[in-house]
PDB file of C-alpha atoms in Angstrom:
ATOM      1  CA  MET A   1      86.806  66.891  73.189  1.00 48.00           C
ATOM      2  CA  SER A   2      86.701  64.584  76.220  1.00 59.00           C
ATOM      3  CA  GLN A   3      84.818  61.789  74.470  1.00 66.00           C
ATOM      4  CA  ASP A   4      87.263  61.879  71.550  1.00 86.00           C
ATOM      5  CA  ILE A   5      90.274  61.149  73.803  1.00 89.00           C
ATOM      6  CA  HIS A   6      91.275  57.508  73.991  1.00 94.00           C
ATOM      7  CA  ILE A   7      94.035  56.187  76.257  1.00 96.00           C
ATOM      8  CA  ARG A   8      95.119  52.620  75.584  1.00 97.00           C
ATOM      9  CA  PRO A   9      98.118  50.302  75.852  1.00 98.00           C
ATOM     10  CA  ALA A  10     100.721  50.800  73.150  1.00 98.00           C
ATOM     11  CA  THR A  11     101.219  48.076  70.565  1.00 98.00           C
ATOM     12  CA  LEU A  12     104.197  47.330  68.360  1.00 98.00           C
ATOM     13  CA  ALA A  13     102.175  48.835  65.502  1.00 98.00           C
ATOM     14  CA  ASP A  14     102.395  52.211  67.286  1.00 98.00           C
ATOM     15  CA  ALA A  15     106.190  52.329  66.968  1.00 98.00           C
ATOM     16  CA  ALA A  16     106.221  54.536  63.847  1.00 98.00           C
ATOM     17  CA  SER A  17     103.892  57.114  65.408  1.00 98.00           C
ATOM     18  CA  ILE A  18     105.910  57.081  68.627  1.00 98.00           C
ATOM     19  CA  VAL A  19     109.161  57.594  66.693  1.00 98.00           C
ATOM     20  CA  ALA A  20     107.574  60.556  64.893  1.00 97.00           C
ATOM     21  CA  ILE A  21     106.772  62.114  68.278  1.00 97.00           C
ATOM     22  CA  TYR A  22     110.073  61.260  69.967  1.00 98.00           C
ATOM     23  CA  ASN A  23     112.731  62.002  67.358  1.00 98.00           C
ATOM     24  CA  PRO A  24     112.151  65.786  67.322  1.00 97.00           C
ATOM     25  CA  TYR A  25     113.011  65.729  71.052  1.00 96.00           C
ATOM     26  CA  VAL A  26     116.218  63.855  70.204  1.00 98.00           C
ATOM     27  CA  LEU A  27     117.223  66.057  67.285  1.00 97.00           C
ATOM     28  CA  ASP A  28     116.000  69.515  68.304  1.00 96.00           C
ATOM     29  CA  THR A  29     116.042  69.688  72.113  1.00 96.00           C
ATOM     30  CA  THR A  30     117.988  68.773  75.203  1.00 96.00           C
ATOM     31  CA  ILE A  31     114.892  67.174  76.765  1.00 95.00           C
ATOM     32  CA  SER A  32     116.136  63.755  75.669  1.00 96.00           C
ATOM     33  CA  PHE A  33     119.801  62.930  76.134  1.00 97.00           C
ATOM     34  CA  GLU A  34     119.741  60.620  73.140  1.00 97.00           C
ATOM     35  CA  GLU A  35     121.707  62.108  70.268  1.00 97.00           C
ATOM     36  CA  GLN A  36     120.758  59.884  67.321  1.00 97.00           C
ATOM     37  CA  PRO A  37     117.246  59.404  65.950  1.00 98.00           C
ATOM     38  CA  VAL A  38     115.531  56.190  66.985  1.00 98.00           C
ATOM     39  CA  THR A  39     114.386  53.801  64.257  1.00 98.00           C
ATOM     40  CA  VAL A  40     110.976  52.177  64.146  1.00 98.00           C
ATOM     41  CA  PRO A  41     112.421  48.696  64.867  1.00 98.00           C
ATOM     42  CA  GLU A  42     114.369  50.094  67.843  1.00 98.00           C
ATOM     43  CA  MET A  43     111.217  51.691  69.241  1.00 98.00           C
ATOM     44  CA  ALA A  44     109.215  48.507  68.722  1.00 98.00           C
ATOM     45  CA  GLU A  45     111.894  46.653  70.705  1.00 98.00           C
ATOM     46  CA  ARG A  46     111.640  49.210  73.532  1.00 98.00           C
ATOM     47  CA  ILE A  47     107.862  48.779  73.651  1.00 98.00           C
ATOM     48  CA  ARG A  48     108.283  45.000  73.706  1.00 98.00           C
ATOM     49  CA  LYS A  49     110.836  45.125  76.540  1.00 97.00           C
ATOM     50  CA  VAL A  50     108.627  47.331  78.720  1.00 98.00           C
ATOM     51  CA  GLY A  51     105.784  44.875  78.200  1.00 97.00           C
ATOM     52  CA  GLU A  52     108.053  41.951  79.098  1.00 96.00           C
ATOM     53  CA  GLN A  53     108.824  43.687  82.393  1.00 95.00           C
ATOM     54  CA  GLY A  54     105.097  43.778  83.121  1.00 95.00           C
ATOM     55  CA  LEU A  55     105.057  47.569  83.052  1.00 98.00           C
ATOM     56  CA  PRO A  56     102.647  49.861  81.209  1.00 98.00           C
ATOM     57  CA  TRP A  57     103.304  51.791  78.006  1.00 98.00           C
ATOM     58  CA  LEU A  58     100.255  53.894  77.183  1.00 98.00           C
ATOM     59  CA  VAL A  59      99.329  56.077  74.240  1.00 98.00           C
ATOM     60  CA  VAL A  60      96.749  58.825  73.939  1.00 96.00           C
ATOM     61  CA  GLU A  61      94.740  59.381  70.795  1.00 94.00           C
ATOM     62  CA  LEU A  62      92.556  62.316  69.886  1.00 89.00           C
ATOM     63  CA  HIS A  63      90.148  61.750  66.997  1.00 88.00           C
ATOM     64  CA  GLY A  64      92.092  58.557  66.225  1.00 88.00           C
ATOM     65  CA  GLU A  65      95.479  60.302  65.952  1.00 92.00           C
ATOM     66  CA  LEU A  66      98.234  59.180  68.321  1.00 96.00           C
ATOM     67  CA  LEU A  67      99.475  62.375  69.979  1.00 95.00           C
ATOM     68  CA  GLY A  68     101.458  61.208  72.978  1.00 96.00           C
ATOM     69  CA  TYR A  69     102.749  58.340  75.029  1.00 98.00           C
ATOM     70  CA  ALA A  70     103.867  57.531  78.558  1.00 98.00           C
ATOM     71  CA  TYR A  71     105.609  54.526  80.000  1.00 98.00           C
ATOM     72  CA  ALA A  72     107.531  53.209  82.975  1.00 98.00           C
ATOM     73  CA  THR A  73     110.791  51.312  83.238  1.00 97.00           C
ATOM     74  CA  ARG A  74     112.539  49.763  86.199  1.00 96.00           C
ATOM     75  CA  TRP A  75     114.435  52.386  88.197  1.00 95.00           C
ATOM     76  CA  ARG A  76     117.484  50.182  88.763  1.00 94.00           C
ATOM     77  CA  VAL A  77     118.346  46.561  88.089  1.00 91.00           C
ATOM     78  CA  ARG A  78     119.001  45.288  91.616  1.00 95.00           C
ATOM     79  CA  HIS A  79     116.100  43.272  93.021  1.00 92.00           C
ATOM     80  CA  ALA A  80     115.531  45.571  96.019  1.00 94.00           C
ATOM     81  CA  TYR A  81     114.529  48.358  93.600  1.00 95.00           C
ATOM     82  CA  ARG A  82     111.708  46.297  92.048  1.00 94.00           C
ATOM     83  CA  PHE A  83     108.974  48.560  93.463  1.00 95.00           C
ATOM     84  CA  ALA A  84     110.415  51.770  91.992  1.00 97.00           C
ATOM     85  CA  VAL A  85     110.026  52.887  88.376  1.00 98.00           C
ATOM     86  CA  GLU A  86     111.119  55.773  86.212  1.00 98.00           C
ATOM     87  CA  THR A  87     108.362  57.356  84.178  1.00 98.00           C
ATOM     88  CA  SER A  88     108.520  59.133  80.830  1.00 97.00           C
ATOM     89  CA  VAL A  89     105.951  61.101  78.853  1.00 96.00           C
ATOM     90  CA  TYR A  90     106.211  62.688  75.405  1.00 96.00           C
ATOM     91  CA  PHE A  91     103.774  64.582  73.195  1.00 94.00           C
ATOM     92  CA  ALA A  92     103.597  65.768  69.627  1.00 92.00           C
ATOM     93  CA  ALA A  93     104.178  69.517  69.394  1.00 87.00           C
ATOM     94  CA  ALA A  94     100.583  70.140  68.279  1.00 82.00           C
ATOM     95  CA  ALA A  95      99.234  68.365  71.368  1.00 82.00           C
ATOM     96  CA  ARG A  96     101.129  70.267  74.055  1.00 76.00           C
ATOM     97  CA  GLY A  97      99.211  72.540  76.374  1.00 73.00           C
ATOM     98  CA  GLN A  98      95.828  70.844  75.893  1.00 76.00           C
ATOM     99  CA  GLY A  99      95.707  68.964  79.191  1.00 79.00           C
ATOM    100  CA  LEU A 100      96.368  65.624  77.529  1.00 87.00           C
ATOM    101  CA  GLY A 101      99.644  65.202  79.428  1.00 88.00           C
ATOM    102  CA  SER A 102      98.076  65.192  82.858  1.00 91.00           C
ATOM    103  CA  ARG A 103      95.284  62.828  81.723  1.00 94.00           C
ATOM    104  CA  LEU A 104      97.743  60.382  80.217  1.00 96.00           C
ATOM    105  CA  TYR A 105     100.141  60.625  83.155  1.00 96.00           C
ATOM    106  CA  ARG A 106      97.287  60.034  85.633  1.00 97.00           C
ATOM    107  CA  ALA A 107      96.348  56.885  83.701  1.00 98.00           C
ATOM    108  CA  LEU A 108      99.958  55.692  83.849  1.00 98.00           C
ATOM    109  CA  LEU A 109     100.183  56.366  87.597  1.00 98.00           C
ATOM    110  CA  GLN A 110      96.905  54.523  88.193  1.00 97.00           C
ATOM    111  CA  ALA A 111      98.212  51.504  86.268  1.00 97.00           C
ATOM    112  CA  LEU A 112     101.405  51.588  88.334  1.00 97.00           C
ATOM    113  CA  ARG A 113      99.435  51.765  91.596  1.00 96.00           C
ATOM    114  CA  ALA A 114      97.440  48.722  90.509  1.00 94.00           C
ATOM    115  CA  LEU A 115     100.712  46.860  89.912  1.00 94.00           C
ATOM    116  CA  GLY A 116     101.868  47.603  93.475  1.00 93.00           C
ATOM    117  CA  VAL A 117     104.592  50.041  92.457  1.00 96.00           C
ATOM    118  CA  HIS A 118     105.673  52.019  95.497  1.00 96.00           C
ATOM    119  CA  VAL A 119     107.507  55.013  93.974  1.00 98.00           C
ATOM    120  CA  ALA A 120     107.460  56.704  90.571  1.00 98.00           C
ATOM    121  CA  ILE A 121     110.492  58.783  89.636  1.00 98.00           C
ATOM    122  CA  GLY A 122     110.569  61.399  86.896  1.00 98.00           C
ATOM    123  CA  GLY A 123     113.893  62.619  85.555  1.00 97.00           C
ATOM    124  CA  ILE A 124     113.818  66.010  83.831  1.00 98.00           C
ATOM    125  CA  ALA A 125     116.607  67.646  81.863  1.00 97.00           C
ATOM    126  CA  LEU A 126     116.791  71.195  83.164  1.00 97.00           C
ATOM    127  CA  PRO A 127     115.530  73.745  82.561  1.00 95.00           C
ATOM    128  CA  ASN A 128     112.130  72.399  81.574  1.00 95.00           C
ATOM    129  CA  PRO A 129     109.449  74.374  83.433  1.00 95.00           C
ATOM    130  CA  ALA A 130     106.572  72.687  81.569  1.00 92.00           C
ATOM    131  CA  SER A 131     107.655  69.199  82.626  1.00 94.00           C
ATOM    132  CA  ALA A 132     108.367  70.329  86.187  1.00 96.00           C
ATOM    133  CA  ALA A 133     104.879  71.872  86.365  1.00 95.00           C
ATOM    134  CA  LEU A 134     103.277  68.697  84.980  1.00 94.00           C
ATOM    135  CA  HIS A 135     105.011  66.537  87.577  1.00 96.00           C
ATOM    136  CA  GLU A 136     104.301  68.900  90.471  1.00 97.00           C
ATOM    137  CA  GLY A 137     100.666  69.247  89.391  1.00 96.00           C
ATOM    138  CA  LEU A 138     100.352  65.474  89.771  1.00 97.00           C
ATOM    139  CA  GLY A 139     101.872  65.499  93.267  1.00 97.00           C
ATOM    140  CA  PHE A 140     105.516  64.763  92.495  1.00 98.00           C
ATOM    141  CA  ARG A 141     108.090  66.659  94.506  1.00 98.00           C
ATOM    142  CA  GLN A 142     111.631  67.476  93.463  1.00 98.00           C
ATOM    143  CA  VAL A 143     114.169  65.498  95.467  1.00 98.00           C
ATOM    144  CA  ALA A 144     117.470  65.971  93.628  1.00 98.00           C
ATOM    145  CA  THR A 145     119.385  67.893  91.015  1.00 98.00           C
ATOM    146  CA  PHE A 146     122.478  66.420  89.412  1.00 98.00           C
ATOM    147  CA  HIS A 147     124.585  69.199  87.956  1.00 98.00           C
ATOM    148  CA  GLU A 148     126.293  68.982  84.571  1.00 98.00           C
ATOM    149  CA  VAL A 149     125.722  65.246  84.123  1.00 98.00           C
ATOM    150  CA  GLY A 150     124.856  65.454  80.425  1.00 97.00           C
ATOM    151  CA  TRP A 151     126.597  67.031  77.437  1.00 97.00           C
ATOM    152  CA  LYS A 152     124.423  67.882  74.455  1.00 97.00           C
ATOM    153  CA  ALA A 153     124.042  70.801  72.084  1.00 96.00           C
ATOM    154  CA  GLY A 154     127.470  72.110  73.058  1.00 97.00           C
ATOM    155  CA  ARG A 155     126.744  72.561  76.733  1.00 97.00           C
ATOM    156  CA  TRP A 156     126.550  70.819  80.094  1.00 98.00           C
ATOM    157  CA  LEU A 157     123.065  69.962  81.285  1.00 98.00           C
ATOM    158  CA  ASP A 158     121.567  69.361  84.702  1.00 98.00           C
ATOM    159  CA  VAL A 159     118.979  66.701  85.495  1.00 98.00           C
ATOM    160  CA  GLY A 160     116.390  67.041  88.224  1.00 98.00           C
ATOM    161  CA  TYR A 161     114.537  64.140  89.799  1.00 98.00           C
ATOM    162  CA  TRP A 162     110.983  64.232  91.064  1.00 98.00           C
ATOM    163  CA  GLU A 163     109.319  61.429  93.040  1.00 98.00           C
ATOM    164  CA  LEU A 164     105.786  60.406  93.895  1.00 98.00           C
ATOM    165  CA  LYS A 165     104.871  57.733  96.427  1.00 97.00           C
ATOM    166  CA  LEU A 166     102.092  55.658  94.883  1.00 97.00           C
ATOM    167  CA  ASN A 167     101.364  53.070  97.578  1.00 90.00           C
ATOM    168  CA  ASP A 168     101.878  53.030 101.332  1.00 87.00           C
ATOM    169  CA  GLY A 169     103.032  50.144 103.463  1.00 80.00           C
ATOM    170  CA  PRO A 170     104.856  46.995 102.489  1.00 79.00           C
ATOM    171  CA  PRO A 171     104.261  45.334  99.140  1.00 76.00           C
ATOM    172  CA  PRO A 172     101.680  42.554  98.874  1.00 69.00           C
ATOM    173  CA  PRO A 173     103.011  39.156 100.012  1.00 69.00           C
ATOM    174  CA  ASP A 174     102.914  37.748  96.471  1.00 67.00           C
ATOM    175  CA  ALA A 175     104.751  40.723  94.939  1.00 63.00           C
ATOM    176  CA  GLY A 176     108.116  39.000  94.743  1.00 58.00           C
TER     177      GLY A 176
END
């Protein structure tokens, strides 16, 4: 299977496949706090904006089928936060539990290291033991839980935050 796995940057043409993966999380779970399905043009715009920020949005394909994606966005808007990102990863139901998540996430983290990102932050709607295990397996550690910060599916939801330091020391002199 290893040689059939392909991780590459997302393109705007991937938006429909990404929507097909993401919208079941929106509609059927509390993993995403979005409450309305995302359209293909909306997803294409999200992909474009991440690219404009100079951050990676990766997809993983198995036998040519797009089965998952991972990306990073700026953690906060103030300039001092420019070396911190929030990461996200989503997979089609059929692809979960095959080890693709850790491979894709490792590729995302490597791309972020190469960009000089200092800290990656993963926010997880709780409970979500699979996502917590994925993050902890990659070296993230839980640093916070915000209680009852989201309301979806008729109940209050907690969000936990995990962090991973990607680079030590100060940023490179030309890093802005």
